Tab-separated table of C-alpha atoms in Angstrom:
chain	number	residue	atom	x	y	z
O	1	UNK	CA	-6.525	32.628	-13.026
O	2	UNK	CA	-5.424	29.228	-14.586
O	3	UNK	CA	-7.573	25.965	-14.067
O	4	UNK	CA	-5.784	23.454	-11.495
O	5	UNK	CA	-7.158	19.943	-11.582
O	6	UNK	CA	-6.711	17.602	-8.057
O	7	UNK	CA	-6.749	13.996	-8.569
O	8	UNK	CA	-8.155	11.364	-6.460
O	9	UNK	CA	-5.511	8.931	-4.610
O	10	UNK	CA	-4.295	6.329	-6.356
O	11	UNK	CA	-3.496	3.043	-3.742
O	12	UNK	CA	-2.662	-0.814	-4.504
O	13	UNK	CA	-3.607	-3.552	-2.638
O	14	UNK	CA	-0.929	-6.480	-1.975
O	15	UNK	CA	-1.729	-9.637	-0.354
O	16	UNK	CA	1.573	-11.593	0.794
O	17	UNK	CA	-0.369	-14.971	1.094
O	18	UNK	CA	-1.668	-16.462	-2.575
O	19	UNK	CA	-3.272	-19.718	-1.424
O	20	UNK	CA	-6.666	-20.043	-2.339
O	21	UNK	CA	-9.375	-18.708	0.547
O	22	UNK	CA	-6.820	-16.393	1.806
O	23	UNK	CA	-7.396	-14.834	4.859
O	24	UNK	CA	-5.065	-11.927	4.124
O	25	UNK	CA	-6.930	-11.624	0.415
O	26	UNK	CA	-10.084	-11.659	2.357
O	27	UNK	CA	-8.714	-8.590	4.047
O	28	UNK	CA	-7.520	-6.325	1.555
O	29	UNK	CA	-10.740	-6.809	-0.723
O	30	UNK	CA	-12.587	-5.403	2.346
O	31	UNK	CA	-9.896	-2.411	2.911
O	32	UNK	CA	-10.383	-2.073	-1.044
O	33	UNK	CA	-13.668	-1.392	-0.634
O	34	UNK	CA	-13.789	1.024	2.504
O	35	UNK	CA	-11.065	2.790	0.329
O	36	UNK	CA	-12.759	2.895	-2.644
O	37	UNK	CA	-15.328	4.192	-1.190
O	38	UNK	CA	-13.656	7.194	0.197
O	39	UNK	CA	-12.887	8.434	-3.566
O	40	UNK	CA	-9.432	6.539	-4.166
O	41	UNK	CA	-9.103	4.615	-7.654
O	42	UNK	CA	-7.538	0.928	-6.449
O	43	UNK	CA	-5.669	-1.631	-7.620
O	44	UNK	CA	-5.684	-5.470	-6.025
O	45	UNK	CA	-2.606	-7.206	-7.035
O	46	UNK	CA	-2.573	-10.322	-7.508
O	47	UNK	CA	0.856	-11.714	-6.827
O	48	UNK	CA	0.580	-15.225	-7.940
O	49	UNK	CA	0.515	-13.341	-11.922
O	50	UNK	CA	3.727	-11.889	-11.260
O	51	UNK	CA	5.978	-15.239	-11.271
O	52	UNK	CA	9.391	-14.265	-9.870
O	53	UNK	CA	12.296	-16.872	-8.665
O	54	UNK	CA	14.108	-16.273	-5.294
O	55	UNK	CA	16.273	-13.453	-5.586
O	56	UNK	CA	19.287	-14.461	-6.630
O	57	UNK	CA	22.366	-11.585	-7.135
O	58	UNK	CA	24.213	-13.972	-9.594
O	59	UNK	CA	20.787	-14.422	-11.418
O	60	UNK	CA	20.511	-11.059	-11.916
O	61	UNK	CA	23.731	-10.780	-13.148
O	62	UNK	CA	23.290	-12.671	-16.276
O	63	UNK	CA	19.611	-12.407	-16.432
O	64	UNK	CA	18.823	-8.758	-15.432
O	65	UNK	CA	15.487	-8.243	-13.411
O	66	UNK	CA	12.594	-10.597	-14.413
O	67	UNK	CA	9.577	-9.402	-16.703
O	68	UNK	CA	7.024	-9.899	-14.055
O	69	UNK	CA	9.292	-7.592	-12.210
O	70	UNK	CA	9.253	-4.837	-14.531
O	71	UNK	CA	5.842	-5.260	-14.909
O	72	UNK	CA	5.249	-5.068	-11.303
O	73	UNK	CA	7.891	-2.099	-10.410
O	74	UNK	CA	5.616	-0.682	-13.282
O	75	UNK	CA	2.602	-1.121	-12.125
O	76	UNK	CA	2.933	-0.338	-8.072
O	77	UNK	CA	5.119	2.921	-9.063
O	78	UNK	CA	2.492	4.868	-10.066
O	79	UNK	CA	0.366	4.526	-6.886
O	80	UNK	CA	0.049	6.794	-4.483
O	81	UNK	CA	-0.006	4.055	-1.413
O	82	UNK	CA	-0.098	0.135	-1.013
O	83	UNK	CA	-2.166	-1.153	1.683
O	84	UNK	CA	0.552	-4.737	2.729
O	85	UNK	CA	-1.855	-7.704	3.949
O	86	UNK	CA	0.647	-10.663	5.055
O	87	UNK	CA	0.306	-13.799	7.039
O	88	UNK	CA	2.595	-14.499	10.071
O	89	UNK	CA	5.322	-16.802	9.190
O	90	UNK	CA	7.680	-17.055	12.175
O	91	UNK	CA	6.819	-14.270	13.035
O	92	UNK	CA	7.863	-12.283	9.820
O	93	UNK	CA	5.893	-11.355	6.831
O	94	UNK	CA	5.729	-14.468	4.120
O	95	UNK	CA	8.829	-15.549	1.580
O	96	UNK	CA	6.788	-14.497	-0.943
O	97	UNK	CA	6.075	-10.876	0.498
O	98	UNK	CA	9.951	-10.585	1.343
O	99	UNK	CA	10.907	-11.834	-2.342
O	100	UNK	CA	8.857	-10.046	-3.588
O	101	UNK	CA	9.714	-6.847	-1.772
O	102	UNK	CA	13.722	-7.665	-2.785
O	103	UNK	CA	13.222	-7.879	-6.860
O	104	UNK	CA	11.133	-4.817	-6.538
O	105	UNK	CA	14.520	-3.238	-4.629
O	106	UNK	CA	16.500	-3.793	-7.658
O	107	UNK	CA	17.192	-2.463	-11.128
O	108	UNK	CA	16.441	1.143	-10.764
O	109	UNK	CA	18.927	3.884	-12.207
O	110	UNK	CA	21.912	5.258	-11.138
O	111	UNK	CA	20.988	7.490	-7.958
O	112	UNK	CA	17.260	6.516	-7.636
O	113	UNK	CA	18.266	3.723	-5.121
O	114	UNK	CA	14.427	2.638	-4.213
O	115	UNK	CA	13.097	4.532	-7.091
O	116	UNK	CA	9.298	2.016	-6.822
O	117	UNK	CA	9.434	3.116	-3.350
O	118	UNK	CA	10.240	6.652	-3.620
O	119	UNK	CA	6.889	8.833	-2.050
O	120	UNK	CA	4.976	5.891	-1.017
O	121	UNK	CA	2.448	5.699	2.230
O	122	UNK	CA	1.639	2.145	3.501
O	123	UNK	CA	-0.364	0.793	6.309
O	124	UNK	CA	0.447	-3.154	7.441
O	125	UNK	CA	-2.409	-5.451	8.183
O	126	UNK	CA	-2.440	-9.008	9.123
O	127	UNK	CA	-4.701	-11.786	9.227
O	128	UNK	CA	-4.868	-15.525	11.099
O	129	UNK	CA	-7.255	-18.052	12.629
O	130	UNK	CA	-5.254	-17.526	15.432
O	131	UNK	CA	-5.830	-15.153	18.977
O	132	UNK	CA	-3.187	-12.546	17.503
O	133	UNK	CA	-4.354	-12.342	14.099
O	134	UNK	CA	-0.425	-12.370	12.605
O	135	UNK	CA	-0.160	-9.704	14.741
O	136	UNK	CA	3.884	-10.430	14.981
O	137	UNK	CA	4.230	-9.489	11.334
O	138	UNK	CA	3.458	-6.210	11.175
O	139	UNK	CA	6.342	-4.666	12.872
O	140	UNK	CA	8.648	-6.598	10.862
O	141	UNK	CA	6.327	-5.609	7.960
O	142	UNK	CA	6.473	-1.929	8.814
O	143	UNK	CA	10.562	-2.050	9.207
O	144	UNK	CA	11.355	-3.450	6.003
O	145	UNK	CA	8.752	-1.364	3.958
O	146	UNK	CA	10.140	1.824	6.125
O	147	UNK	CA	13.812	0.912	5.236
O	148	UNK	CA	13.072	0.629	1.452
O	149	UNK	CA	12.091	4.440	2.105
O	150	UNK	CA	7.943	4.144	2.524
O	151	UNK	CA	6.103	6.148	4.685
O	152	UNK	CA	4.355	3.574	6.682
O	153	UNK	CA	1.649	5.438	8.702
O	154	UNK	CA	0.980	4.522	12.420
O	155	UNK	CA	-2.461	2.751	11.927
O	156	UNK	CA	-2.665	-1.129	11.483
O	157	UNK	CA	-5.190	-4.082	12.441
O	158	UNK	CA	-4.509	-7.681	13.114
O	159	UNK	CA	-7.674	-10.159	12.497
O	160	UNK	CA	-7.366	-13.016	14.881
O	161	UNK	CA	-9.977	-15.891	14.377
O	162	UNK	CA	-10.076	-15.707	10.626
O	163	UNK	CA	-12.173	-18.970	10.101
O	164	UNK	CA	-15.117	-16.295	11.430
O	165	UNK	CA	-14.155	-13.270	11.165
O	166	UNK	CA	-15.674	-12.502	7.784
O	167	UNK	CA	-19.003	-12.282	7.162
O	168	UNK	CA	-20.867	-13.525	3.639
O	169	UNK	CA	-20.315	-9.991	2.237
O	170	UNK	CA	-16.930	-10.055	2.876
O	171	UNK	CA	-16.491	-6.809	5.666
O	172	UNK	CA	-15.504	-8.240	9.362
O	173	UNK	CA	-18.075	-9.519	11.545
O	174	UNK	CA	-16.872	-7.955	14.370
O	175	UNK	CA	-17.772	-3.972	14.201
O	176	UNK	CA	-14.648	-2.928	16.869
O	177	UNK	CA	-11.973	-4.051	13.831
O	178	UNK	CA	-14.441	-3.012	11.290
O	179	UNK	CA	-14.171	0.639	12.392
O	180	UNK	CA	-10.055	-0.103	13.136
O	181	UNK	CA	-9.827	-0.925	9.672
O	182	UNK	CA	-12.081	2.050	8.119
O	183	UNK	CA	-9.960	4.470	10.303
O	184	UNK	CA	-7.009	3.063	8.851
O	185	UNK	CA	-7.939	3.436	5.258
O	186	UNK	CA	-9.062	6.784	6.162
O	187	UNK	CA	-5.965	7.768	7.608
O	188	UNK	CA	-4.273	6.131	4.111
O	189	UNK	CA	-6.553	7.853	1.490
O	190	UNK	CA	-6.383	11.084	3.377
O	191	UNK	CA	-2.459	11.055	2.883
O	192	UNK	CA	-2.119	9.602	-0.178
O	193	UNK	CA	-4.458	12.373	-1.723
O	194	UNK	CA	-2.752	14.848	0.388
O	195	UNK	CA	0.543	13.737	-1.486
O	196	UNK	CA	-1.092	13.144	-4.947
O	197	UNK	CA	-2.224	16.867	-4.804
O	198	UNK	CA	0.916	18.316	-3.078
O	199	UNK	CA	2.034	20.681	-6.666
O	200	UNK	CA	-1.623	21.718	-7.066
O	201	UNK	CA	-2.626	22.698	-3.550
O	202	UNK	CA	0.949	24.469	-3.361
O	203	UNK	CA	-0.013	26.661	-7.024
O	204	UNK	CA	-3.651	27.007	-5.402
O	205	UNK	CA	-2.217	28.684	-2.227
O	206	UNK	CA	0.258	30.639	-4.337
O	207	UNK	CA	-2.702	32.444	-6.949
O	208	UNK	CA	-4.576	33.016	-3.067
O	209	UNK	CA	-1.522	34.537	-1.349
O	210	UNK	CA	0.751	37.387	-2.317
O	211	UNK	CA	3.970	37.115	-0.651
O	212	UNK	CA	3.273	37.371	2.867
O	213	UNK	CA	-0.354	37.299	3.418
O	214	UNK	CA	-1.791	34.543	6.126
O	215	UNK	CA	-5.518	34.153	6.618
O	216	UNK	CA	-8.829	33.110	5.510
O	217	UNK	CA	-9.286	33.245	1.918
O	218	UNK	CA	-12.504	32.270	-0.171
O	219	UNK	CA	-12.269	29.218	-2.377
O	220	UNK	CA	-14.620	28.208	-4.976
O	221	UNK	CA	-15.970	24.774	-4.490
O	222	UNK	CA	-15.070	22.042	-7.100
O	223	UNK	CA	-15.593	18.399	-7.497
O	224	UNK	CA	-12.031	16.179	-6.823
């Protein structure tokens, strides 16, 4: 029987605000942590490294895409999820999120329309000092990412009263969205390392099963 070798999950982390104290950075260093806990390798991405200009069609015209957008496409492709922290502007995710989001859209081949995209899970969070915690952005956060073809699983959490709602270590103060948000990155690194695993657990069931067979079947333990 040939050796099969499962791979933890691989997720970024995106914050769509890149002011300095960010409430919505805050937040996704403290779902980076919950998640790295769980086993996944993680990635924080820091967006204010990846300088791109408004999206512009004639721009990328003459220009093609941007190197920080390479890079980027790059660098989020091979994840296995993105957890999406964004402010509430309007009530819509930030100009930089959405610009971002747009270059990212772009410059993939022929017949791989959303190639960065393609297999991706997401959850949405939001932060603000406000009662609602941004809590307007996430739907608008979850229909663009779902349109650009990501799998944007039901779980989400909106921080309201961000001046406090950290505590010195970083993890929320309040224990009700602390376990919201732990749920959530379980329900993330559960499917992301469902999805990073999908060809070996699919050649595991096949050297288990002969055509036809159903059951229980014994499976030697192995570290992931």
């Amino acid at each position: 029987m040939s050796s099969i070798a499962l791979r933890s999950p691989q997720i970024a982390f995106i914050s769509g605000s890149i002011r300095s104290g960010s409430f919505n950075t805050q937040l996704v260093v403290s779902a980076e942590r919950i998640a790295s806990a769980l086993g996944a390798k993680t990635d924080i991405i820091d967006l204010s490294s990846f300088e791109l200009p408004l999206y512009n069609q004639d721009l990328e015209a003459e220009k093609g895409l941007p190197p920080a957008a390479v890079d980027l496409k790059a660098r989020l492709g091979k994840q296995d999820a993105w957890v999406v922290a964004s402010p509430e502007y309007n009530g819509f995710p930030t100009p930089l999120l959405v610009n971002t989001f747009t270059w990212l859209s772009r410059g993939d081949p022929d017949g791989q329309m959303y190639a960065t995209f393609a297999g991706k899970s997401a959850i949405v969070l939001s932060s603000s000092p406000g009662a609602m915690g941004g809590m307007r952005s996430l739907n608008p956060a979850r229909t663009l990412l779902t349109n650009l073809g990501v799998n944007v699983l039901a779980p989400s959490v909106a921080v309201g009263g961000a001046f406090k709602a950290f505590d010195a270590s970083g993890d929320l103060v309040d224990e009700r969205q602390q376990k919201m948000l732990h749920g959530a990155m379980e329900s993330l690194v559960h499917t992301a390392r469902d999805v990073a695993n999908r060809e070996a657990t699919c050649e595991l069931v096949k050297q288990h099963l002969t055509a036809g067979e159903y059951g229980s079947v014994s499976v030697a333990g192995s570290d992931v």
